[in-house]
Each structure stands twice: as structure tokens, then as C-alpha cells.
CSV table of C-alpha atoms in Angstrom, one decimal:
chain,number,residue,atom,x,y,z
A,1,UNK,CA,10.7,4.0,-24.5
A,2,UNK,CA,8.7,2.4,-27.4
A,3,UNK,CA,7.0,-1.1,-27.5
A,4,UNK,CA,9.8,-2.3,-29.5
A,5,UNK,CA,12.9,-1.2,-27.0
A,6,UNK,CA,13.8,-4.4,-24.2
A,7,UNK,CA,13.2,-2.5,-21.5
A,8,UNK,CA,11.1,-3.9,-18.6
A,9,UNK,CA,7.5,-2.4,-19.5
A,10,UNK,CA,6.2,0.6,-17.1
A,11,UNK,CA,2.8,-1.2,-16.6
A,12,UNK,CA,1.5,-4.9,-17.0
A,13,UNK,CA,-1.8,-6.3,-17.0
A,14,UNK,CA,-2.0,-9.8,-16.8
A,15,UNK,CA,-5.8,-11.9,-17.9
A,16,UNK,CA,-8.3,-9.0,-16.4
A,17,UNK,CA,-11.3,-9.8,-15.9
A,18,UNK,CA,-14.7,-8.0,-15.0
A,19,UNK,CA,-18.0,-8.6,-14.5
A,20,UNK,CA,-20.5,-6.3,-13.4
A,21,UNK,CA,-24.0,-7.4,-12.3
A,22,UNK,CA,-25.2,-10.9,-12.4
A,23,UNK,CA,-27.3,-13.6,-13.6
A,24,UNK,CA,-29.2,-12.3,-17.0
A,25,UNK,CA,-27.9,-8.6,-16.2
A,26,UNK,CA,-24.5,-9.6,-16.0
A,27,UNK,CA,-22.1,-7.7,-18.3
A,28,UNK,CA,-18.8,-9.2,-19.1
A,29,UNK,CA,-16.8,-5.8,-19.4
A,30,UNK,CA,-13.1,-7.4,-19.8
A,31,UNK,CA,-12.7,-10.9,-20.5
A,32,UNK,CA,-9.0,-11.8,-20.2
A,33,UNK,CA,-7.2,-8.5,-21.2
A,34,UNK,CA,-3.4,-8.3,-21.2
A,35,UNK,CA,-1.2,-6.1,-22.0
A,36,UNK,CA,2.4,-4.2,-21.8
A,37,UNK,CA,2.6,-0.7,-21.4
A,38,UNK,CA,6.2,1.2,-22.1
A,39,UNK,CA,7.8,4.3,-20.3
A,40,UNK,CA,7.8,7.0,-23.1
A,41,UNK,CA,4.9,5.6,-25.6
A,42,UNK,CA,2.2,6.9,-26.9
A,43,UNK,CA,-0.3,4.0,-26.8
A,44,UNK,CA,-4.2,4.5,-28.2
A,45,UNK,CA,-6.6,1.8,-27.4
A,46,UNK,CA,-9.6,2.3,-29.9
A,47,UNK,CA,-13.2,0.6,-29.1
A,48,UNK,CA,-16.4,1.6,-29.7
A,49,UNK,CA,-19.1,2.0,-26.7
A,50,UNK,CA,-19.2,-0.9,-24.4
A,51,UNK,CA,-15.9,-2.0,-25.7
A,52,UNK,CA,-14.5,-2.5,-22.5
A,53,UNK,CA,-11.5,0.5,-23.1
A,54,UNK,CA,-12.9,2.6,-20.4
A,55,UNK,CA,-13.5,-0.3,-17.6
A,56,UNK,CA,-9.4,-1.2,-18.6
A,57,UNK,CA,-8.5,2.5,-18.4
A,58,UNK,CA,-10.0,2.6,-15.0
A,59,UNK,CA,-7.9,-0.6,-14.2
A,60,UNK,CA,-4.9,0.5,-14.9
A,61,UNK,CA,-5.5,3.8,-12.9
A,62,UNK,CA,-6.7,1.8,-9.8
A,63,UNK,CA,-10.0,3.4,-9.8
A,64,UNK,CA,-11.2,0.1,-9.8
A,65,UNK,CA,-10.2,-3.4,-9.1
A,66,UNK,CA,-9.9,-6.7,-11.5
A,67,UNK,CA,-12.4,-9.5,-10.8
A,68,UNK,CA,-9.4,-12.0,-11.5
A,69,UNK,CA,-6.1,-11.3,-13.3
A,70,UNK,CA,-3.1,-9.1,-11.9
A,71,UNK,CA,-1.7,-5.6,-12.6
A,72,UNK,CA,1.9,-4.8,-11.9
A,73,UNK,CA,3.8,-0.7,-12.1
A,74,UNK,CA,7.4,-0.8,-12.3
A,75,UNK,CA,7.3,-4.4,-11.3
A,76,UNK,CA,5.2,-3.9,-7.9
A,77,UNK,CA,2.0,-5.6,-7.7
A,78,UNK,CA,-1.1,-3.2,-7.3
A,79,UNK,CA,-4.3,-4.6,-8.3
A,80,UNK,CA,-5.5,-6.2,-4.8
A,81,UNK,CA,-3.8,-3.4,-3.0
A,82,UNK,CA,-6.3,-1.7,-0.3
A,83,UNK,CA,-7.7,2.1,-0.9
A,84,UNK,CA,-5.5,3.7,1.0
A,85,UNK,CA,-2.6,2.0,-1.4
A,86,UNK,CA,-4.8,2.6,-4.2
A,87,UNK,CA,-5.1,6.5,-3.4
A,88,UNK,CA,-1.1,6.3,-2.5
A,89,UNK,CA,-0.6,4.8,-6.1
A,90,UNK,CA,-2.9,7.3,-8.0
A,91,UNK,CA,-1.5,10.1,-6.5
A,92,UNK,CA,2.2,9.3,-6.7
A,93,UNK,CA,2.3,7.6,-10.4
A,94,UNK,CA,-0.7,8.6,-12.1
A,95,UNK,CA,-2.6,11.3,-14.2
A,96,UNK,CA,-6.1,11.7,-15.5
A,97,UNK,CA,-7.8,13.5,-18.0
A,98,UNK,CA,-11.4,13.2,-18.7
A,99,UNK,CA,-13.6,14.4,-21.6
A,100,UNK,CA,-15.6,16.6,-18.5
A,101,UNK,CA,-12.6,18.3,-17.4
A,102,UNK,CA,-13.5,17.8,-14.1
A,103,UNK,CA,-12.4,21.6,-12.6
A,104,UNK,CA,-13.8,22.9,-9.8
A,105,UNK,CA,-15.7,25.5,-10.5
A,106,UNK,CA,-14.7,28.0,-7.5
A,107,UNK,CA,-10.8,27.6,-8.2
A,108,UNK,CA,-9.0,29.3,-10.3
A,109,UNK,CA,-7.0,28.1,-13.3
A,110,UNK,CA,-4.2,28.3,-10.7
A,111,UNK,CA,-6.2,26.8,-7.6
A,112,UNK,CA,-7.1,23.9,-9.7
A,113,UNK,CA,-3.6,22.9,-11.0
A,114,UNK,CA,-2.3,23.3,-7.3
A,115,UNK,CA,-4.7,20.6,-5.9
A,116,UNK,CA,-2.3,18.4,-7.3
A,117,UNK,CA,1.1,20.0,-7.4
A,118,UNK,CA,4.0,18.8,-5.9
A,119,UNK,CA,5.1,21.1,-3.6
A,120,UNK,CA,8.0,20.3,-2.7
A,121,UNK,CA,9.3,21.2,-6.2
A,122,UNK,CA,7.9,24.7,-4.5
A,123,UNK,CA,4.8,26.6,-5.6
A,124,UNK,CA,6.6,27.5,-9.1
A,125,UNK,CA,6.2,23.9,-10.1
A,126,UNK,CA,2.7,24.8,-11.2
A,127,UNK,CA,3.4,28.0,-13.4
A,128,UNK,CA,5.8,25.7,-14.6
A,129,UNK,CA,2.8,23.5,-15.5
A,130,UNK,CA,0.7,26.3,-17.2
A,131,UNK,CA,3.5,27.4,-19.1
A,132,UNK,CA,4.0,24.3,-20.8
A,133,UNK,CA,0.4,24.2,-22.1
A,134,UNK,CA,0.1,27.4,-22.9
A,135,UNK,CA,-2.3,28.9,-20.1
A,136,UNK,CA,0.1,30.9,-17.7
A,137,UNK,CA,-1.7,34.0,-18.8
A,138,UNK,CA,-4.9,32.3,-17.8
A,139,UNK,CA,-3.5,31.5,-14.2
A,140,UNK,CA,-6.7,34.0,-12.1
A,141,UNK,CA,-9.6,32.8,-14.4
A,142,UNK,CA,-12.0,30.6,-13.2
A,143,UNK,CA,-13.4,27.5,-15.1
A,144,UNK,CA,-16.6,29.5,-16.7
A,145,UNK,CA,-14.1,32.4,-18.5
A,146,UNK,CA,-12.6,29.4,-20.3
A,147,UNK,CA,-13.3,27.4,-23.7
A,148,UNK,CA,-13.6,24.0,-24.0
A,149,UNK,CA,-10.4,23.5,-24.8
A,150,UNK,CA,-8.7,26.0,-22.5
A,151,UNK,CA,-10.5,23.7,-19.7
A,152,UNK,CA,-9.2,20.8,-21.1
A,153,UNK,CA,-5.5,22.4,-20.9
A,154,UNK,CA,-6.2,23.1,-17.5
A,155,UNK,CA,-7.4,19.5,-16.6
A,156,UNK,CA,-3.7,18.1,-18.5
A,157,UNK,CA,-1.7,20.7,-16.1
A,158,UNK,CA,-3.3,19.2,-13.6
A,159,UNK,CA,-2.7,15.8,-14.7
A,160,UNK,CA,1.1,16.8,-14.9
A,161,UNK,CA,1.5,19.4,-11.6
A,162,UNK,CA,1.8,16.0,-9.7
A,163,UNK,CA,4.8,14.6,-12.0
A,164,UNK,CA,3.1,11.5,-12.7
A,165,UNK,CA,4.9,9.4,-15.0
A,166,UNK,CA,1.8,8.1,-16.6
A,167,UNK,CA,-1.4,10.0,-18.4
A,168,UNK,CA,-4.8,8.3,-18.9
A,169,UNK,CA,-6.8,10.1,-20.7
A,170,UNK,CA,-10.4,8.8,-21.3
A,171,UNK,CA,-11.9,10.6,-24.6
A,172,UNK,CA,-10.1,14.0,-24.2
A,173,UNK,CA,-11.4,15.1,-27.3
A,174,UNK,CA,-15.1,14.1,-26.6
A,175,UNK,CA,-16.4,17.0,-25.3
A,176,UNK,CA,-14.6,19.5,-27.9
A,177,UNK,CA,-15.2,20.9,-31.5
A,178,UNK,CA,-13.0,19.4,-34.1
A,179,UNK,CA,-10.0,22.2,-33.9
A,180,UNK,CA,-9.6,22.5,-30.6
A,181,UNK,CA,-9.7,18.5,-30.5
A,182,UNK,CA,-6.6,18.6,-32.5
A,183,UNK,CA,-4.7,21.7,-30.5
A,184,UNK,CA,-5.6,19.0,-27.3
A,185,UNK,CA,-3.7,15.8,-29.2
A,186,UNK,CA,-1.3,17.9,-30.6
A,187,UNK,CA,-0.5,18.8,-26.5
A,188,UNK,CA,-0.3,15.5,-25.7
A,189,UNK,CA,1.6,14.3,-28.4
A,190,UNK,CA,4.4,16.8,-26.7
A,191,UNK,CA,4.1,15.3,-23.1
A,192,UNK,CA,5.2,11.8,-24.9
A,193,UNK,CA,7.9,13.3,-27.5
A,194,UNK,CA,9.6,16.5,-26.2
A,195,UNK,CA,8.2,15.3,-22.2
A,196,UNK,CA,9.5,12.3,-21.9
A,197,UNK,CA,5.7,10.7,-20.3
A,198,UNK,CA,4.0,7.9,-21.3
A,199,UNK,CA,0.3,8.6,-22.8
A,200,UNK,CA,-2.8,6.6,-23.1
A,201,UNK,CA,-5.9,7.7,-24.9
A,202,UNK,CA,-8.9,6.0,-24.9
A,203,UNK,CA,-10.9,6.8,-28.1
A,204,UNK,CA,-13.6,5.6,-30.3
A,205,UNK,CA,-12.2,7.8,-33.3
A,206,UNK,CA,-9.9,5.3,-34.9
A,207,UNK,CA,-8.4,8.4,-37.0
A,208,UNK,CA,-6.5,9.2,-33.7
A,209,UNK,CA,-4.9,5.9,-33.6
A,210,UNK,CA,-2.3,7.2,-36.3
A,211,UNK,CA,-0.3,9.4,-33.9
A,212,UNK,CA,0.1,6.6,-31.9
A,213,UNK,CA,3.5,4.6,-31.5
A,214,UNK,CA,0.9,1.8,-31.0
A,215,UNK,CA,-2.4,1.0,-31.5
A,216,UNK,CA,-4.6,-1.4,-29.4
A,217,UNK,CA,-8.5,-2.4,-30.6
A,218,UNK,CA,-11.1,-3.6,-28.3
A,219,UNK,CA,-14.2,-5.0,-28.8
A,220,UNK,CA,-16.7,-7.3,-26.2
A,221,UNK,CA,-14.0,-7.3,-23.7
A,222,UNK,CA,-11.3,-8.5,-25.4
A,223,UNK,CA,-8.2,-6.8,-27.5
A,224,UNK,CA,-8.7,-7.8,-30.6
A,225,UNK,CA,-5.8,-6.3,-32.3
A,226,UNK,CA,-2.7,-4.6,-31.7
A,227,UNK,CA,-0.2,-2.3,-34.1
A,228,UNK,CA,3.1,-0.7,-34.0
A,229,UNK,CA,3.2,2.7,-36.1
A,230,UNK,CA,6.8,2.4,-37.5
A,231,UNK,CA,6.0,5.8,-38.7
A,232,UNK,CA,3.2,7.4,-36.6
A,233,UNK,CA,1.7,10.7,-38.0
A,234,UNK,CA,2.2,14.0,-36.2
A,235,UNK,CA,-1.1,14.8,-34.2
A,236,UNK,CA,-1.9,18.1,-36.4
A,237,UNK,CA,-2.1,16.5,-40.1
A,238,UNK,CA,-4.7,14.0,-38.4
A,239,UNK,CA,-8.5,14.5,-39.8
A,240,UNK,CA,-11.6,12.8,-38.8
């Protein structure tokens, strides 16, 4: 579902607001963020360092808790839930994918995607997984045989083994060289259109904000702007 359909939105964030530290060190990270998210969008929230897109991202994954202000999934309140509802909420609804990959170095491909699998699907569920970004061939190596971006494929089938409805990823493209950067949006372009799951990326490279069904800017804490992509261009013909 796109931000333009009347469906109830899959996530809301209502006035967040975080500070970390205090007095003169005090760093106003979100001041008064709001914001819909829908099932089925792809949404990019663009921001340069210090932004505040990353502390939001982190908000909305329940990594980390709101100062003031309230964050609702599928109409339940989770913000000032405790950690063991945090963890319950993260695991059941939620994907992540980082710019580090995050693998664990003594798993294989395989080992790494199970962590998070759902098994009672049954085991299959995760060649499923690798098959659907490319890496069932890849299922016995271990993060060091990889590339960047066959690492970063890994940490997406992951992020999907669990069935989670909803993928954060926080500068997926950071860590890689420019084509593989693309083969990684052009992946999760397909979660959202062919998938059916709603994707977030967190950038600074505003060029990426053109695949996007819609396009949220940050700066100092606040969203400054926000754009629907009547027309949004596929993932492969963007250059930056």
C-alpha cells in the first residue's frame, strides 16, 4: 500500500523527541518528528550526518526509546513497552539491515540466515530466503569467501528469513562500491514491488530518493520535507 491509498498506516510516530546528554553537551537528535508509514511502500528518508535519520530509524525499530512522543504498529502502542516487549516486537515485525552487515563470522551463509528463520515454516524457509536474493549457491561459505555485496545479500535474507513485514535498512549501500550499491537497491526495490514488504532506507545520497514511492528529508531533528514519486524510477537507471 502506497502513501496515497486510505488504509490505516502500518507504523505511526507521533512528536518524537530525543535528547542525548545534557546541559552544554546536550544534543537534540529529534525534535518533534511525525510520521505515517504504509504497508507496501517504499519510503527513503534522506539527511545528512547528524540529521537525526538514524536516531528515527532506531525508533521505529525499538532499539531505542522516545524521550516524549508515541509510536504505534498496526495500531498497538510500542514505544514505552519494556525490553522483553521490545525484543518480542523486533523479532516478530521487524528487519534490519546495516551498512556492516553484521554476519557472524563462524556461520555460514546458511547458519547466519537461520538465526532468524522461522521455523515453523520448516528449515526450507531459509533456502527459500537465499534463493530469492540470489545466494542459494552460496549457502556453505562463510562471511570472509564473500564480497561486499554478497554479505550484504546475506544480511537482507536474514532480515527476511523471520517474515518480518517491515525492513529498516540504515545506509545499505555505505559500505559498497557503486555497482554493487545498485545490484543491493535494485534487491530491495523487489522486496517492496514483486514482495509485497514495506522498505525504509536511510541515506544521505539524495540520488536514491528517486526509487522511492516517497521521499522524507531531515535535517537538525526535524523533517523538513516530504514527496510522493507519482512516478518513481526503477532502482537500476539510478546514478550518483
Amino acid at each position: 500500500m502506497k502513501a496515497t491509498d486510505e488504509n490505516k498506516a502500518l507504523l505511526q510516530a507521533l512528536r518524537l523527541r530525543k535528547t542525548y546528554g545534557s546541559g552544554e553537551n546536550a544534543v537534540k537528535a529529534l525534535d518533534g518528528v511525525s510520521l505515517e508509514i504504509y504497508r507496501g511502500e517504499l519510503l527513503v528518508i534522506l539527511g545528512s550526518s547528524g540529521s537525526g535519520k538514524s536516531t528515527l530509524l532506531n525508533m521505529l525499530g525499538g532499539m531505542d526509546r522516545p524521550d516524549k512522543g508515541s509510536i504505534y504498529y498496526q495500531g498497538k502502542k510500542i514505544s514505552r513497552l519494556n525490553d522483553r516487549g521490545l525484543t518480542d516486537y523486533r523479532y516478530r515485525n521487524i528487519g534490519f539491515i546495516f551498512q556492516s552487515f553484521n554476519l557472524i563470522a563462524e556461520l555460514t551463509v546458511w547458519e547466519n540466515v537461520a538465526l532468524t528463520a522461522d521455523f515453523s515454516q520448516g528449515a526450507s524457509i531459509v533456502d527459500r530466503t537465499l534463493q530469492i536474493v540470489g545466494l542459494k549457491d552460496k549457502r556453505d561459505a562463510y562471511p570472509s569467501q564473500l564480497s561486499g555485496g554478497q554479505q550484504q545479500r546475506t544480511s537482507i535474507a536474514r532480515a527476511l528469513a523471520g517474515q518480518s513485514s517491515l525492513l529498516l535498512c540504515d545506509e545499505p549501500t555505505g559500505a559498497l562500491d557503486y555497482e554493487t550499491g545498485k545490484q543491493i537497491l535494485v534487491q530491495l526495490e523487489a522486496l517492496a514491488r514483486q514482495h509485497g514488504k514495506t522498505v525504509v532506507i536511510v541515506t544521505h545520497t539524495q540520488e536514491i530518493g528517486k526509487m522511492a514511492d516517497r521521499v522524507i528529508r531531515m535535517k537538525d531533528g526535524r523533517i523538513i520535507e516530504q514527496t510522493v514519486n507519482s512516478y518513481p524510477i526503477p532502482a537500476e537507471s539510478i546514478e550518483w
